[in-house]
XYZ file of C-alpha atoms in Angstrom:
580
model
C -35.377 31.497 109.305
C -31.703 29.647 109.661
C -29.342 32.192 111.011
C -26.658 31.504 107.028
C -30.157 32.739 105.409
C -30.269 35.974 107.641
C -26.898 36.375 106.881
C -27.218 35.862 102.796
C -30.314 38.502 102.910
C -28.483 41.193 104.752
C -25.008 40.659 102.806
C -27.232 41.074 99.602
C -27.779 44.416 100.449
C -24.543 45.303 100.131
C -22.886 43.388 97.203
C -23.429 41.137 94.416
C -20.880 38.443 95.130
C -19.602 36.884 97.469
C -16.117 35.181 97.317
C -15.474 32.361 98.650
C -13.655 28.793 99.704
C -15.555 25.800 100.962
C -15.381 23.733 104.208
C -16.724 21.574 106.955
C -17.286 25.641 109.096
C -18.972 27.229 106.293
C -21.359 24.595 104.336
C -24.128 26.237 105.684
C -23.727 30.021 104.525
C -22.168 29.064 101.359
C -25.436 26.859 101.232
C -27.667 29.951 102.079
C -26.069 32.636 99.218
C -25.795 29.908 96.817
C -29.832 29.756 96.741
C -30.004 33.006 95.996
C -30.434 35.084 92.940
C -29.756 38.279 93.772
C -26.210 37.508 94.980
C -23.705 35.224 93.546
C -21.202 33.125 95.017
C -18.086 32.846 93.439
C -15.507 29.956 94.989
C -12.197 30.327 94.457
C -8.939 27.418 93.544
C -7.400 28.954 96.810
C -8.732 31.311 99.390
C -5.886 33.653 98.837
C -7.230 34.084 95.184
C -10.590 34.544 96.752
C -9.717 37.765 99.025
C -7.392 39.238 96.380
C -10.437 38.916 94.226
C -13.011 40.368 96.427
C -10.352 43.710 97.421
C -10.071 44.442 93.438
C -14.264 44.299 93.727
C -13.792 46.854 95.745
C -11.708 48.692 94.067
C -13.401 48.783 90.704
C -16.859 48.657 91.580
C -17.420 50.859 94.826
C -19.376 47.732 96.469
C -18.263 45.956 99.901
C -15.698 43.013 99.076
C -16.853 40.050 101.013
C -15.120 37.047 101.836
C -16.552 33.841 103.324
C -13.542 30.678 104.193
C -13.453 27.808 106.411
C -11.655 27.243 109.646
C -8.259 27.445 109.775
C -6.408 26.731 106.845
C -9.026 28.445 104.909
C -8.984 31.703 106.713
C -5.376 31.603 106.634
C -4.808 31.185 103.194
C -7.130 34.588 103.046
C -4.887 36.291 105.238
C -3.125 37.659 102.245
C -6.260 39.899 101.078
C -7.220 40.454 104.012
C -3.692 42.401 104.419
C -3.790 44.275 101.098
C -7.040 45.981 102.020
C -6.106 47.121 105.256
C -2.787 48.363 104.436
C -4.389 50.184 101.371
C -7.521 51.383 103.235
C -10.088 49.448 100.850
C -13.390 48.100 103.053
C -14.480 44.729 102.829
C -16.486 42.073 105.152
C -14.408 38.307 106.228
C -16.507 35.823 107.860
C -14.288 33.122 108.861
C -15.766 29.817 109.898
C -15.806 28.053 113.064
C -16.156 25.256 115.181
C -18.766 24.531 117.174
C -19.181 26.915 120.253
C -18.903 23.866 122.450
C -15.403 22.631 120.320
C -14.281 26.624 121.283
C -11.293 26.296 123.899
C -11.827 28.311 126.908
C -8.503 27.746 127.825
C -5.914 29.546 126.015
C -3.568 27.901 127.174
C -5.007 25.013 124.898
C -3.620 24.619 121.851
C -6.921 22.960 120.366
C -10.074 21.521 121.125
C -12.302 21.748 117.658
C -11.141 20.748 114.466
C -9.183 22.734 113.034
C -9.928 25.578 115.623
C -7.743 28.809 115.143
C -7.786 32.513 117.739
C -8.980 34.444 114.580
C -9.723 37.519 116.098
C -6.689 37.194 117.860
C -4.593 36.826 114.672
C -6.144 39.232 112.800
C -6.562 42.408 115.222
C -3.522 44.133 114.278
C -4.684 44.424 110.275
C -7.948 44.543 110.705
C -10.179 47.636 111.905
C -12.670 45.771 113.924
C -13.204 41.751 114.581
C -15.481 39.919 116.665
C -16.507 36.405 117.355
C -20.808 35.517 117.338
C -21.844 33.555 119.819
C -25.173 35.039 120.351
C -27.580 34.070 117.741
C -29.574 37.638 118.339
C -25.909 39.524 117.686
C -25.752 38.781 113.817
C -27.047 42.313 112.767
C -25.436 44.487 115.406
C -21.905 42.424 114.038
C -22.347 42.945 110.544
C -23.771 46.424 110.711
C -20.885 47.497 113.205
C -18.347 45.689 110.759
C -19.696 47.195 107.539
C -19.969 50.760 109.179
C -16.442 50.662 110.385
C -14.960 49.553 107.095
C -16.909 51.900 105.214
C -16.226 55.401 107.641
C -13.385 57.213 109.000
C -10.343 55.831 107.346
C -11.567 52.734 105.734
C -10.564 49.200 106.245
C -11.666 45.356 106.442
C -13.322 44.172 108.985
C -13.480 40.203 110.189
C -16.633 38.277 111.913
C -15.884 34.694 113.348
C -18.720 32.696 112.834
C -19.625 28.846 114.704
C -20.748 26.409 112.493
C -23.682 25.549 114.856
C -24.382 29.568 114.938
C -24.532 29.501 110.945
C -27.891 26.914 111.519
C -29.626 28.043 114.554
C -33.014 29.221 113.572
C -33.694 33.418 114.211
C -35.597 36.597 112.678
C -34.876 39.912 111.906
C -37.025 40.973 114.216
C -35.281 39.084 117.102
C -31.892 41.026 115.919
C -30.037 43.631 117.622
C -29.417 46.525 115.800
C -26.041 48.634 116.035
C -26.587 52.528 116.281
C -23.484 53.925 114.402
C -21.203 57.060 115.969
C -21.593 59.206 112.981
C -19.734 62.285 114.739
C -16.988 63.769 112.207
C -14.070 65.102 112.295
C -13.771 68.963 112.515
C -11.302 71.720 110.349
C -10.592 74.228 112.637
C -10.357 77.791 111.211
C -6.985 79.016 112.189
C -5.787 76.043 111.071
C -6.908 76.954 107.501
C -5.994 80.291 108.219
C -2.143 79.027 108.812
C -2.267 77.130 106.016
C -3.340 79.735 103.454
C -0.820 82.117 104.671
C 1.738 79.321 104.229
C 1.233 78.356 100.651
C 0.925 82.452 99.802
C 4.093 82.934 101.166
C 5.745 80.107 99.221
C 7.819 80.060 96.223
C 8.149 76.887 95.222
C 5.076 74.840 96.451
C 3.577 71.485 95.718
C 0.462 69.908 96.144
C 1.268 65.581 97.136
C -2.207 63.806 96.293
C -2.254 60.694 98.091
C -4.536 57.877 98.286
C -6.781 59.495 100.658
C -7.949 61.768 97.975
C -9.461 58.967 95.919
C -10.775 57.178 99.172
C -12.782 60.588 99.887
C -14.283 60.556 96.264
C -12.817 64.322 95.946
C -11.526 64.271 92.456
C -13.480 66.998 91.051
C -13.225 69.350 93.908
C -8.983 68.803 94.016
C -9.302 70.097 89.935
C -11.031 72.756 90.975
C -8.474 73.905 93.709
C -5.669 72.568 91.318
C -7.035 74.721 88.286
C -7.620 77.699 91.201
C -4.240 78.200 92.511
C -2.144 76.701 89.819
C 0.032 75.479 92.159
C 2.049 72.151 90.477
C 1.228 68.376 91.854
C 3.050 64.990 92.489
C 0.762 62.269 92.463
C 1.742 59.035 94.461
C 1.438 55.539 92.749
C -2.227 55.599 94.029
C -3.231 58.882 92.486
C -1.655 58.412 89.353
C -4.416 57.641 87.110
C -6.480 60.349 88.217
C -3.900 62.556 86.230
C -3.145 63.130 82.432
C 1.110 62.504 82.436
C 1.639 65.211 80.068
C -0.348 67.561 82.499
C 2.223 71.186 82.556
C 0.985 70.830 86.572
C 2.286 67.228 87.196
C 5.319 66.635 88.292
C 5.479 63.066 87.985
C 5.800 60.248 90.786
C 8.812 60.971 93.231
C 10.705 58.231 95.261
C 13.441 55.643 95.354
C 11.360 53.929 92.349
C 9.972 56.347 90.264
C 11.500 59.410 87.430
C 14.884 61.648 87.819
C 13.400 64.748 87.109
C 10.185 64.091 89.992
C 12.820 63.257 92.334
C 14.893 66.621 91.451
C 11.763 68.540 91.371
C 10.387 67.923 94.581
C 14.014 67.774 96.433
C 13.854 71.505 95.341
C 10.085 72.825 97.106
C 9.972 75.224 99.682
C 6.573 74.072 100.474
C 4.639 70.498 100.629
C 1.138 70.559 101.017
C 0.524 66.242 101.708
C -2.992 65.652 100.777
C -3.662 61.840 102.398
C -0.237 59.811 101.670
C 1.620 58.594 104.720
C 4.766 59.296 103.084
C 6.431 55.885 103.126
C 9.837 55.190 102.734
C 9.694 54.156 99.307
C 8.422 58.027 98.713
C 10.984 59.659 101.085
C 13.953 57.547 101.179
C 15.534 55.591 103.877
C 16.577 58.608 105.414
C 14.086 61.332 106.418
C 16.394 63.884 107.743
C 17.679 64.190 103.291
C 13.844 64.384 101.960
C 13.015 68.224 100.739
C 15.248 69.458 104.019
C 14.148 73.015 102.578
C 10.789 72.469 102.605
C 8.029 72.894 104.883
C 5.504 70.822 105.237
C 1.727 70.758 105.665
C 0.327 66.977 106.273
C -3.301 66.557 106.163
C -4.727 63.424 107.038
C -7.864 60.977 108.364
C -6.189 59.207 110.756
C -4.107 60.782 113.521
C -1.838 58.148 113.766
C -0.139 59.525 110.619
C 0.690 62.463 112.255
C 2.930 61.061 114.643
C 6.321 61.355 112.430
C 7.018 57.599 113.363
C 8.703 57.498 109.893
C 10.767 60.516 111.046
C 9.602 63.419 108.793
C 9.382 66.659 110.611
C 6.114 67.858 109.687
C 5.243 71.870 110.119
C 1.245 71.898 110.686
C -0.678 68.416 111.319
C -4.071 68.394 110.675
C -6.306 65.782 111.475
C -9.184 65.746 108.769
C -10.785 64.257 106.394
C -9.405 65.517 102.518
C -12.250 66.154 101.820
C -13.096 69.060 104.115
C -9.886 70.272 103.652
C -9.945 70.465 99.787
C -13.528 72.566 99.552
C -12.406 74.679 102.669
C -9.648 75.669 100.517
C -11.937 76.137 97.373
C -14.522 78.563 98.963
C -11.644 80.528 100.596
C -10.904 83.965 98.660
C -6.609 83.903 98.393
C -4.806 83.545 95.796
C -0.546 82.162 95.132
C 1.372 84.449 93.622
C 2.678 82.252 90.047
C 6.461 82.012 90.238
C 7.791 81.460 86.330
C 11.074 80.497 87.124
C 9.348 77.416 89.477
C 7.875 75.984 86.469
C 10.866 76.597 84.072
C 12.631 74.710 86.310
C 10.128 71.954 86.131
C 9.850 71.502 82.544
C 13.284 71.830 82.089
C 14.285 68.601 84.097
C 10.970 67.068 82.401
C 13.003 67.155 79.154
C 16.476 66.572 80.443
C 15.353 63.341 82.156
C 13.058 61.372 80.241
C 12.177 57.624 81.772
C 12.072 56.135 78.257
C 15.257 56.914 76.192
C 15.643 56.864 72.390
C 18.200 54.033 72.474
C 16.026 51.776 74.493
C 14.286 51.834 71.157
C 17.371 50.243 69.299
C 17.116 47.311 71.509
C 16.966 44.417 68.958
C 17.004 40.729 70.215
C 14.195 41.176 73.264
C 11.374 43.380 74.674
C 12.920 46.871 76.701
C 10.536 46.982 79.593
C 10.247 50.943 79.568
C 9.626 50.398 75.920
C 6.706 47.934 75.765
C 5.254 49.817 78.882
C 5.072 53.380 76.421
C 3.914 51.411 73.842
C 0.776 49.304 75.903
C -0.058 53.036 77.103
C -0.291 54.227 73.273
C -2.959 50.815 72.639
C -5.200 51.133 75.905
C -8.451 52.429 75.678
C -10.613 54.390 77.664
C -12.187 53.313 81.056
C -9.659 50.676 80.488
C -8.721 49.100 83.977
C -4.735 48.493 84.130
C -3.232 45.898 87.487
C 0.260 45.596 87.536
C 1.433 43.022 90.258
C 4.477 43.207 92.404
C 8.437 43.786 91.576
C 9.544 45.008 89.193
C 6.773 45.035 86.194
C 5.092 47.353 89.156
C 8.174 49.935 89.274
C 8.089 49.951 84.844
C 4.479 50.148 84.951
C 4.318 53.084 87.443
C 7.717 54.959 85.855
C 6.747 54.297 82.133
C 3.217 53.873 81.305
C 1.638 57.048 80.097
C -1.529 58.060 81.374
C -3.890 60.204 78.701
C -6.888 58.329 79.126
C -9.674 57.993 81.665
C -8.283 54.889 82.801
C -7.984 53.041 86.320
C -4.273 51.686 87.599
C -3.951 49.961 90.523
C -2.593 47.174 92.537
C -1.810 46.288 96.375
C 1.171 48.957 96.966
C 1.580 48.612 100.856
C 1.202 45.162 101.416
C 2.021 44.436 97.613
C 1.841 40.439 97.083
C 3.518 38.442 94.684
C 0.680 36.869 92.640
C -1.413 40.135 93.376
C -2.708 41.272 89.409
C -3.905 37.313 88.079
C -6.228 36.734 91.222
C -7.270 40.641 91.838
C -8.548 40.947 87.355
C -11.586 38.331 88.555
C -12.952 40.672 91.124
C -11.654 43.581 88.684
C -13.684 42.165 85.653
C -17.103 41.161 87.716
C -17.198 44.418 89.562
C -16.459 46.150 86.348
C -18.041 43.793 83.412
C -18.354 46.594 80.889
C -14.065 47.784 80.768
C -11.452 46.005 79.641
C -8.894 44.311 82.641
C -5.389 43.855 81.963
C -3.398 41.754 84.369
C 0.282 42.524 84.326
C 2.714 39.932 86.288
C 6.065 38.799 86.771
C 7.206 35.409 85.771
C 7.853 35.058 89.273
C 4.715 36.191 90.414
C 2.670 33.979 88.212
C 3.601 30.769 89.918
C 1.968 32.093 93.310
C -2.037 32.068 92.218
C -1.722 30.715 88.426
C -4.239 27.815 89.918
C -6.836 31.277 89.046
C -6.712 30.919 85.353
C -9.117 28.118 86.107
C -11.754 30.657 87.347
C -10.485 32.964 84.715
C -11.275 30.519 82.124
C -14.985 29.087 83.406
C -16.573 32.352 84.621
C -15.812 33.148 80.764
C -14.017 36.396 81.983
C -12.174 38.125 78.774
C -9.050 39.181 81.089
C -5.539 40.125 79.224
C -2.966 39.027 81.018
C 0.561 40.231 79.931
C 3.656 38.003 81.539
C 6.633 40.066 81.838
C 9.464 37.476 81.565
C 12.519 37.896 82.421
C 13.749 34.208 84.337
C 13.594 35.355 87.394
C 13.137 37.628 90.262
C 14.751 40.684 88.389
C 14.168 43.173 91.175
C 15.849 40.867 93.436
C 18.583 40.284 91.190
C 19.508 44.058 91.182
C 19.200 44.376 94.938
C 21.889 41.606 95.641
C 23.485 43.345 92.435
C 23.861 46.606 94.529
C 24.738 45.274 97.961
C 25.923 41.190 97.167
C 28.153 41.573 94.247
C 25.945 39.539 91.805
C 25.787 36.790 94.255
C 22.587 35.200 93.152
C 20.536 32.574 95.722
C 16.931 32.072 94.815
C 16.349 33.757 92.316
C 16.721 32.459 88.409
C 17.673 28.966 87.460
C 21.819 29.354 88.152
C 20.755 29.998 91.782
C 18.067 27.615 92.146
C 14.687 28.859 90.974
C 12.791 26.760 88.234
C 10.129 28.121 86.558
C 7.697 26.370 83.985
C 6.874 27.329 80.450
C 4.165 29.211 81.591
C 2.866 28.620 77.271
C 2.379 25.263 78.468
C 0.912 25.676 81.533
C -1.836 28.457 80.287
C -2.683 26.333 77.707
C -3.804 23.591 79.620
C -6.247 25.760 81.353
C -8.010 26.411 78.014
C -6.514 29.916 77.161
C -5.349 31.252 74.460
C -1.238 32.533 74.295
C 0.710 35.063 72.209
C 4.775 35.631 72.370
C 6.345 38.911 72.078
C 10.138 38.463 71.743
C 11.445 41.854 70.730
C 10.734 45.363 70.044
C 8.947 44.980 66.566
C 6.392 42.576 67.613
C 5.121 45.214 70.321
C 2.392 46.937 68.075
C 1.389 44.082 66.460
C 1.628 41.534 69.419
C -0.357 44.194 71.917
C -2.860 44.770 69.515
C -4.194 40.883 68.889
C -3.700 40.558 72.699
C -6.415 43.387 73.775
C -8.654 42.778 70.803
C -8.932 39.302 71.507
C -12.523 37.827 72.196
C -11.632 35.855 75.609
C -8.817 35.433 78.154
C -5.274 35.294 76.483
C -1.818 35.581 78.114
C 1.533 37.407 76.536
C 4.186 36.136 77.077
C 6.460 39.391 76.861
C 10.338 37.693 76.776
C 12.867 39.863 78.625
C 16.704 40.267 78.624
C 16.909 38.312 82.273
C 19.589 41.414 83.047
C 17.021 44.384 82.480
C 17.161 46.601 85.422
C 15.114 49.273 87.112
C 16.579 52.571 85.607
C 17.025 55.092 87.575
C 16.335 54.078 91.384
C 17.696 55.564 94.753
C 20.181 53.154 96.379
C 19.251 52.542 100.403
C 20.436 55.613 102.659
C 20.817 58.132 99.581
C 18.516 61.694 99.311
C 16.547 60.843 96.372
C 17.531 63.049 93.644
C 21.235 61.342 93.983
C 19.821 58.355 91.935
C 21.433 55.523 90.196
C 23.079 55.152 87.507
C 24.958 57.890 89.405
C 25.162 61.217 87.761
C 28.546 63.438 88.228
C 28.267 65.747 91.425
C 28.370 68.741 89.227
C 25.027 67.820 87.094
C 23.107 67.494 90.282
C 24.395 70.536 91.827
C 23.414 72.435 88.285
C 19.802 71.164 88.888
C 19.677 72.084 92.435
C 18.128 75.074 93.506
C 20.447 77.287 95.703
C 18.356 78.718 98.722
């Protein structure tokens, strides 16, 4: 058979859709999974749509994301999905077309020889787990087996195949394929290691459990309740593991960082004991300064991927180990100990719950526009079950994170390492085909919207009933309040005084064929939010803003985290400060 129909067959194993561009290098397997009905091909206004798309596939429906784009441009436009996976750990497969294998330079010191001929391997390597280029006919199994087994294992990731147009039509068989024999060795828990680790939580006062991402890449949810609901031992869940936790939860803490709630920040400044479950511990978690995060704390980092364990972001850490979560989460379970439950820990815990709450009575008094922390409390209280929440970049990702209440079985996520503008629009078509029984709500940024709005096209004629809520407030807000805190207001780029335009995004929707709503202040929420996720097909809501809103509180750049702004007096934050 032609080599693109070998390629549609096996890729049909493994998904049903394929997302895509079109072009001169890929006619042929666009050709192939278009004549196929087990597997759907889904083209995108812009390749960038198309691989933000196929990484909220992922996401939502456990199947591989795969991207197919042309040459060049194509592939680069893709680059931006292509990012978000690998920086998040989410698998997926890129095939990225190519010239000719006689149009492919041999010289690299040759800019070009085929049209529109790009080094995609060579641009992709360093965010990407594997990539290779086909030139063998006979290779096409052994590459995509290799690729899908990679993305899939260890600490997961994308993976990219370059593919020759005249490969794509060369005729082949499966039985003329090479087949690639995985390494399916594992990584090992060593017993003293668990051994130091028991006798380090038993010995602490004042511990706390950090569930990372890795815990939800390692499908360990109901074995970290168990050990949760074993030792009793309170949690902070990172942006990634929020939603697998009720807010209200006695046990959770709440998110920590220099975007997230006072009283998480205070709490986990005051351990004596981290036990880091999968989360690299980012700077947006720990602060700009390493040497100020919990300094009275040990810590216990467990992790996939040893190159976490290197303290490149300058965290000492106490005992490394190099596993997968899961291991370490049932080792834990069938081991008889038990922590010794220290009251005044969690009196000190719910008391800065209640003295610090992220959305204040008088927020509620706000009359002539929508409060962000608000309308976020209020979308939590209309949400359903098995609901499936995307926030996009900025700041509607900081007031969705900080304010939305999670008491449902619901699923919140977005690209947080990479983190895109234009991220939520383009991700809730991949969201709403891998998942076409829940509900998807797309929350962006007027800013944001402009970067992949060309999507409400595919929005509107793959019939997809997405809500998409537009938080806007004229501008780049975030931005706004960064040159606010270190420019003295001095605004370039970022709202229409300094040069930004944006459209009347009403307008614009409309002309795609979907429906809009306005909400312009606080009274409108219930009502407003209600016709927008009841409605039958795609709607925007346009959710209007004070353009001066801030992000309230956040940790200003070289600050320990619990010293937040707006600035509390030195004597409150010594009062909620543990003295060791």
């Amino acid at each position: 058979m032609k080599a693109s129909d070998l390629i549609a067959l096996k890729l049909s194993k493994y998904t049903d859709f394929v997302f895509s561009g079109q072009g001169g290098s890929v006619v042929h397997i666009c050709d192939s999974i278009y004549k196929r009905e087990d597997i759907k091909l889904i083209p995108s206004q812009n390749e960038q749509g198309a691989s933000l798309a196929a990484d909220a596939y992922t996401r939502t429906s456990g199947k591989l994301g795969v991207v197919v784009t042309t040459s060049g441009p194509g592939t680069i436009n893709a680059l931006q999905g292509l990012a978000c996976s690998y920086y998040d750990s989410i698998p997926a497969l890129y095939f990225s077309g190519a010239p000719v294998l006689g149009a492919l330079k041999k010289n690299k010191n040759l800019r070009q020889l085929g049209f529109q001929e790009m080094e995609m391997p060579e641009i992709v390597k360093s965010f990407t787990k594997y990539t290779a280029r086909i030139i063998d006919v006979k290779k096409i199994y052994y590459e995509i087996e290799k690729c899908i087994f990679l993305a899939r294992n260890g600490r997961p990731g994308p993976c990219l195949i370059d593919l020759p147009d005249d490969i794509q039509r060369m005729e082949t068989s499966e039985e003329q394929q090479e087949i690639f024999e995985p390494d399916n060795s594992k990584l090992t828990l060593e017993t003293d290691t668990l051994v130091k680790s028991i006798k380090m939580i038993k010995e602490s006062k004042r511990p706390l459990f950090v569930i990372g991402n890795g815990v939800k890449i390692s499908n360990v949810e109901k074995d970290l309740e168990k050990l949760l609901k074993k030792t009793g031992i309170p949690y902070a869940p990172t942006w990634a593991a929020l939603d697998m936790f009720r807010t209200e939860d006695p046990q959770n803490i709440g998110t920590f960082g220099v975007y997230a709630t006072r009283y998480g920040n205070f709490i986990i400044q005051n351990s004596d004991l981290l036990i880091v479950l999968g989360s690299r511990l980012n700077a947006s978690l720990i602060g700009s300064n390493a040497k100020l995060f919990t300094p009275n704390a040990k810590k216990i980092l467990v992790d996939i991927d040893p190159a976490e364990l290197k303290e490149e972001n300058g965290l000492k850490i106490d005992l490394k180990i190099n596993c997968d979560v899961k291991d370490f989460i049932k080792s834990l379970n069938n081991k008889e100990f038990k922590w010794e439950p220290n009251q005044s820990w969690f009196d000190k815990i719910k008391d800065l719950k209640s003295k610090y709450p992220i959305v204040k009575e008088e927020y509620f008094n706000q009359k002539n526009t929508v409060n962000p922390y608000v309308f976020f409390d209020t979308l939590s209280n209309y949400t359903q079950d098995n609901d499936i929440i995307i926030p996009d970049a900025s700041a509607n990702l900081v007031w969705t994170y900080q304010a939305y209440k999670v008491t449902k079985k619901q699923k919140i996520f977005t690209s947080l390492n990479h983190s895109p503008m234009g991220y939520s629009v383009a991700a809730a078509i991949g969201a709403s085909l891998g998942a076409k029984n829940n509900n998807i709500i797309a929350i962006i940024g007027d800013g944001s919207m402009q970067m992949n709005i060309q999507e409400l096209e595919n929005i509107k004629s793959l019939k997809l009933p997405i809500k998409v809520f537009l938080i806007n407030n004229k501008g780049y807000g975030m931005i706004k309040q960064t040159i606010d805190t270190w420019l003295d207001g001095n605004y370039v780029g970022c709202d229409g005084t300094s040069g930004l335009s944006l459209p009347d995004f009403q307008k614009v929707t409309r002309s795609y064929g979907i429906e809009c709503v306005e909400i312009n202040n606080n009274n409108d929420l219930k009502e407003k939010i209600e016709f927008t996720l009841n409605y039958k097909g795609p709607i925007l809501c346009d959710v209007k803003l004070d353009p001066r809103e801030k992000i309230i509180p956040k940790v200003k750049a070289g600050s320990p985290i619990h010293k937040m702004l707006p600035e509390l007096d030195e004597k409150e934050i010594n009062s909620n400060m543990i003295k060791t």
